[in-house]
């Protein structure tokens, strides 16, 4: 990320606590030797954070392989990583003998193979609401302010562009949540939608978006960040988190 955004902190990191469920991957070991899933992740990636939350909620012990998105020109562009994920994006998860890219596809796979606790409601209408909110964030907001897009904007345009994209999306999201939310995004059960919400609010804070117009988003996010699974998966507590951003 260019100097225009270099001074923006990730998120407030005070009070982020909890036991960490991952171990840092040893480059000389393989998945078959460890017997654990391997998550290719970047601490700041909101898409990676979604998956880290899901793994924590479902109590899945895993190893993490940090992929730095700006170091060495972007480690996601290496031949080794492209062999894993041709899209050259994080996250990617090696699990059960397969490698899965795209955060929502990973979460849905974990839900289908390890259904407890559930991240999708049984009720079809609520399940559709969860997927709608997840897609609103994962397809309608986050990609517009992603690193690859911002690089094309020019340094002086990065911050206003990111703010515009997030504000436009949050205007819609706040209205949707006013009709679906209980304690969380859809009712009173943590769902895939919540896994998308908290990382996107962190992005909004990073890009200095005023959250005052979004009381429902802010209330749900505050509740989520108090949960253990959201704390241990937080960007401030990852193996590749810079020292100055650590909790």
Coordinates of C-alpha atoms in Angstrom, one line a residue:
X1 CA 0.0 0.0 0.0
X2 CA 1.3 3.4 -0.9
X3 CA 2.3 6.2 1.4
X4 CA -1.1 7.8 1.2
X5 CA -2.5 5.0 3.3
X6 CA 0.6 4.0 5.2
X7 CA -0.4 5.9 8.3
X8 CA -3.8 4.3 8.7
X9 CA -4.0 1.8 11.5
X10 CA -5.7 -1.5 11.0
X11 CA -8.2 -1.3 13.9
X12 CA -8.1 -0.4 17.6
X13 CA -6.2 -3.3 19.1
X14 CA -6.6 -2.7 22.8
X15 CA -8.6 -5.3 24.7
X16 CA -8.1 -8.0 22.1
X17 CA -7.3 -11.1 24.0
X18 CA -7.8 -14.9 23.9
X19 CA -6.1 -18.2 23.3
X20 CA -4.7 -18.6 19.8
X21 CA -5.8 -21.8 18.0
X22 CA -3.2 -21.8 15.2
X23 CA 0.4 -22.7 14.9
X24 CA 2.8 -21.1 12.4
X25 CA 3.5 -23.4 9.5
X26 CA 7.1 -24.8 9.2
X27 CA 8.0 -24.5 5.6
X28 CA 9.8 -27.8 5.8
X29 CA 6.8 -29.7 6.9
X30 CA 3.9 -30.9 4.8
X31 CA 0.2 -31.2 5.6
X32 CA 0.3 -35.0 5.7
X33 CA 3.1 -34.8 8.3
X34 CA 1.2 -32.4 10.5
X35 CA -2.2 -33.8 9.9
X36 CA -3.7 -30.4 10.2
X37 CA -5.4 -28.0 7.8
X38 CA -3.1 -25.2 6.5
X39 CA -4.5 -21.7 6.1
X40 CA -2.6 -19.4 3.7
X41 CA -3.4 -16.0 5.2
X42 CA -2.4 -12.4 5.5
X43 CA -3.0 -10.7 8.9
X44 CA -4.7 -7.6 7.3
X45 CA -6.8 -9.5 4.8
X46 CA -10.5 -9.2 5.7
X47 CA -11.2 -12.3 3.6
X48 CA -8.6 -14.3 5.6
X49 CA -10.1 -13.0 8.8
X50 CA -13.5 -14.4 7.9
X51 CA -12.0 -17.9 7.6
X52 CA -9.9 -17.6 10.7
X53 CA -13.2 -16.8 12.6
X54 CA -14.9 -19.8 11.1
X55 CA -12.0 -22.1 12.1
X56 CA -12.0 -20.7 15.6
X57 CA -15.8 -21.0 16.0
X58 CA -15.8 -24.6 14.9
X59 CA -12.8 -25.5 17.1
X60 CA -10.6 -26.6 14.2
X61 CA -6.9 -26.8 15.0
X62 CA -4.9 -25.6 12.0
X63 CA -1.5 -24.3 10.9
X64 CA -1.1 -20.9 9.3
X65 CA 1.2 -20.0 6.4
X66 CA 1.6 -16.2 6.2
X67 CA 1.5 -14.8 2.7
X68 CA 2.6 -11.1 2.7
X69 CA 0.7 -9.2 0.1
X70 CA 3.2 -6.4 -0.4
X71 CA 6.6 -7.8 0.6
X72 CA 8.8 -9.0 -2.3
X73 CA 6.4 -7.5 -4.7
X74 CA 3.6 -9.6 -3.2
X75 CA 4.2 -13.2 -2.2
X76 CA 0.8 -14.2 -3.6
X77 CA 2.4 -13.8 -7.1
X78 CA 5.1 -16.5 -6.5
X79 CA 4.9 -19.6 -8.6
X80 CA 4.5 -21.7 -5.5
X81 CA 1.4 -19.9 -4.4
X82 CA -0.1 -19.6 -7.9
X83 CA 0.1 -23.4 -8.0
X84 CA -2.2 -23.4 -5.0
X85 CA -4.5 -20.6 -6.0
X86 CA -4.3 -19.4 -9.6
X87 CA -6.3 -16.2 -8.6
X88 CA -3.2 -15.1 -6.5
X89 CA -5.3 -14.2 -3.6
X90 CA -5.6 -15.1 0.1
X91 CA -7.1 -17.0 1.8
X92 CA -6.5 -20.5 0.6
X93 CA -7.2 -23.5 2.8
X94 CA -5.6 -27.0 2.5
X95 CA -8.0 -29.4 4.1
X96 CA -9.2 -33.0 3.6
X97 CA -6.9 -33.4 0.7
X98 CA -8.2 -30.4 -1.3
X99 CA -7.2 -26.8 -1.6
X100 CA -10.0 -24.3 -1.5
X101 CA -9.8 -20.6 -2.4
X102 CA -12.5 -17.8 -1.9
X103 CA -13.5 -17.2 1.7
X104 CA -17.2 -17.9 1.4
X105 CA -16.6 -21.2 -0.5
X106 CA -14.2 -22.2 2.4
X107 CA -16.8 -21.3 5.0
X108 CA -19.5 -23.2 3.2
X109 CA -17.3 -26.2 3.0
X110 CA -16.5 -26.1 6.7
X111 CA -20.2 -25.8 7.3
X112 CA -21.0 -28.8 5.2
X113 CA -18.2 -31.0 6.6
X114 CA -18.1 -29.7 10.2
X115 CA -21.6 -28.4 10.9
X116 CA -21.2 -27.7 14.6
X117 CA -21.8 -25.0 15.6
X118 CA -23.9 -24.0 12.6
X119 CA -23.1 -20.8 10.6
X120 CA -26.2 -21.1 8.4
X121 CA -29.7 -21.1 10.0
X122 CA -32.0 -24.0 9.3
X123 CA -34.8 -21.7 8.2
X124 CA -34.6 -21.2 4.4
X125 CA -35.5 -17.5 4.6
X126 CA -33.0 -16.8 7.3
X127 CA -30.4 -18.8 5.4
X128 CA -31.1 -16.7 2.4
X129 CA -30.7 -13.5 4.4
X130 CA -27.3 -14.7 5.7
X131 CA -26.1 -15.4 2.2
X132 CA -27.5 -12.1 0.9
X133 CA -25.6 -10.1 3.6
X134 CA -22.5 -12.1 3.1
X135 CA -22.5 -11.5 -0.6
X136 CA -23.4 -7.8 -0.1
X137 CA -20.2 -7.4 1.8
X138 CA -17.9 -10.0 0.1
X139 CA -19.0 -9.0 -3.5
X140 CA -20.5 -5.5 -3.1
X141 CA -18.1 -3.7 -0.8
X142 CA -14.8 -5.4 0.0
X143 CA -13.6 -5.9 -3.6
X144 CA -14.0 -2.2 -4.4
X145 CA -11.6 -1.2 -1.7
X146 CA -9.2 -4.1 -2.0
X147 CA -5.5 -3.7 -2.4
X148 CA -5.5 -4.6 -6.1
X149 CA -8.0 -1.9 -6.9
X150 CA -6.4 0.8 -4.7
X151 CA -3.1 0.2 -6.5
X152 CA -4.8 1.3 -9.7
X153 CA -6.3 4.5 -8.2
X154 CA -3.2 6.5 -7.6
X155 CA -2.1 7.5 -4.1
X156 CA -4.1 10.7 -3.9
X157 CA -7.3 8.9 -4.8
X158 CA -7.0 5.8 -2.7
X159 CA -8.5 7.1 0.6
X160 CA -11.6 8.9 -1.0
X161 CA -12.3 6.0 -3.3
X162 CA -12.2 3.4 -0.4
X163 CA -14.4 5.7 1.7
X164 CA -16.9 6.1 -1.1
X165 CA -17.1 2.4 -1.7
X166 CA -17.6 1.5 2.0
X167 CA -20.1 4.3 2.6
X168 CA -22.2 3.3 -0.3
X169 CA -22.2 -0.3 0.8
X170 CA -22.9 0.5 4.5
X171 CA -25.8 2.7 3.5
X172 CA -27.5 -0.4 2.0
X173 CA -26.2 -2.8 4.7
X174 CA -27.6 -0.7 7.6
X175 CA -31.0 -0.7 6.0
X176 CA -30.9 -4.5 5.5
X177 CA -29.7 -5.2 9.0
X178 CA -32.5 -3.1 10.5
X179 CA -34.9 -5.8 9.2
X180 CA -32.9 -8.9 9.8
X181 CA -30.8 -8.3 12.9
X182 CA -31.3 -9.6 16.4
X183 CA -28.3 -9.8 18.6
X184 CA -26.3 -10.5 15.4
X185 CA -26.8 -9.9 11.7
X186 CA -29.6 -12.4 11.3
X187 CA -31.4 -13.2 14.6
X188 CA -29.6 -14.2 17.7
X189 CA -27.2 -16.8 16.2
X190 CA -23.7 -16.0 14.9
X191 CA -23.7 -16.7 11.2
X192 CA -21.6 -16.4 8.1
X193 CA -22.9 -12.9 7.7
X194 CA -21.3 -11.9 11.0
X195 CA -18.0 -13.4 9.8
X196 CA -18.1 -10.9 6.9
X197 CA -19.4 -8.0 9.0
X198 CA -16.6 -7.6 11.6
X199 CA -13.7 -7.6 9.1
X200 CA -15.5 -5.1 6.9
X201 CA -16.1 -2.7 9.9
X202 CA -12.3 -3.0 10.6
X203 CA -11.7 -1.9 7.0
X204 CA -14.1 1.0 7.5
X205 CA -12.2 2.1 10.6
X206 CA -8.9 1.7 8.8
X207 CA -10.1 4.0 6.1
X208 CA -11.5 6.5 8.6
X209 CA -15.1 6.1 7.7
X210 CA -17.5 7.8 10.1
X211 CA -19.6 5.0 11.6
X212 CA -22.1 7.3 13.4
X213 CA -24.7 6.9 10.6
X214 CA -24.6 3.1 11.1
X215 CA -25.8 2.3 14.6
X216 CA -27.0 -1.3 13.8
X217 CA -23.7 -2.2 12.1
X218 CA -21.8 -0.6 15.1
X219 CA -23.8 -2.4 17.7
X220 CA -23.5 -5.8 16.1
X221 CA -19.8 -5.3 15.5
X222 CA -19.2 -4.4 19.2
X223 CA -21.0 -7.6 20.3
X224 CA -19.0 -9.7 17.9
X225 CA -15.6 -8.4 19.0
X226 CA -16.4 -9.5 22.5
X227 CA -16.6 -13.2 21.4
X228 CA -13.5 -15.4 21.8
X229 CA -13.5 -16.6 18.2
X230 CA -13.4 -13.0 16.9
X231 CA -10.6 -12.0 19.4
X232 CA -8.2 -14.9 18.7
X233 CA -8.6 -14.5 14.9
X234 CA -8.1 -10.7 15.1
X235 CA -5.5 -9.1 12.7
X236 CA -3.7 -7.8 15.7
X237 CA -2.9 -11.3 16.9
X238 CA -1.6 -13.1 13.9
X239 CA 1.9 -14.5 13.4
X240 CA 2.6 -12.0 10.6
X241 CA 1.2 -8.9 12.5
X242 CA 3.8 -6.2 12.6
X243 CA 5.0 -5.5 16.2
X244 CA 3.6 -2.0 16.2
X245 CA 0.1 -3.3 15.5
X246 CA 0.1 -6.2 17.9
X247 CA -2.4 -6.3 20.8

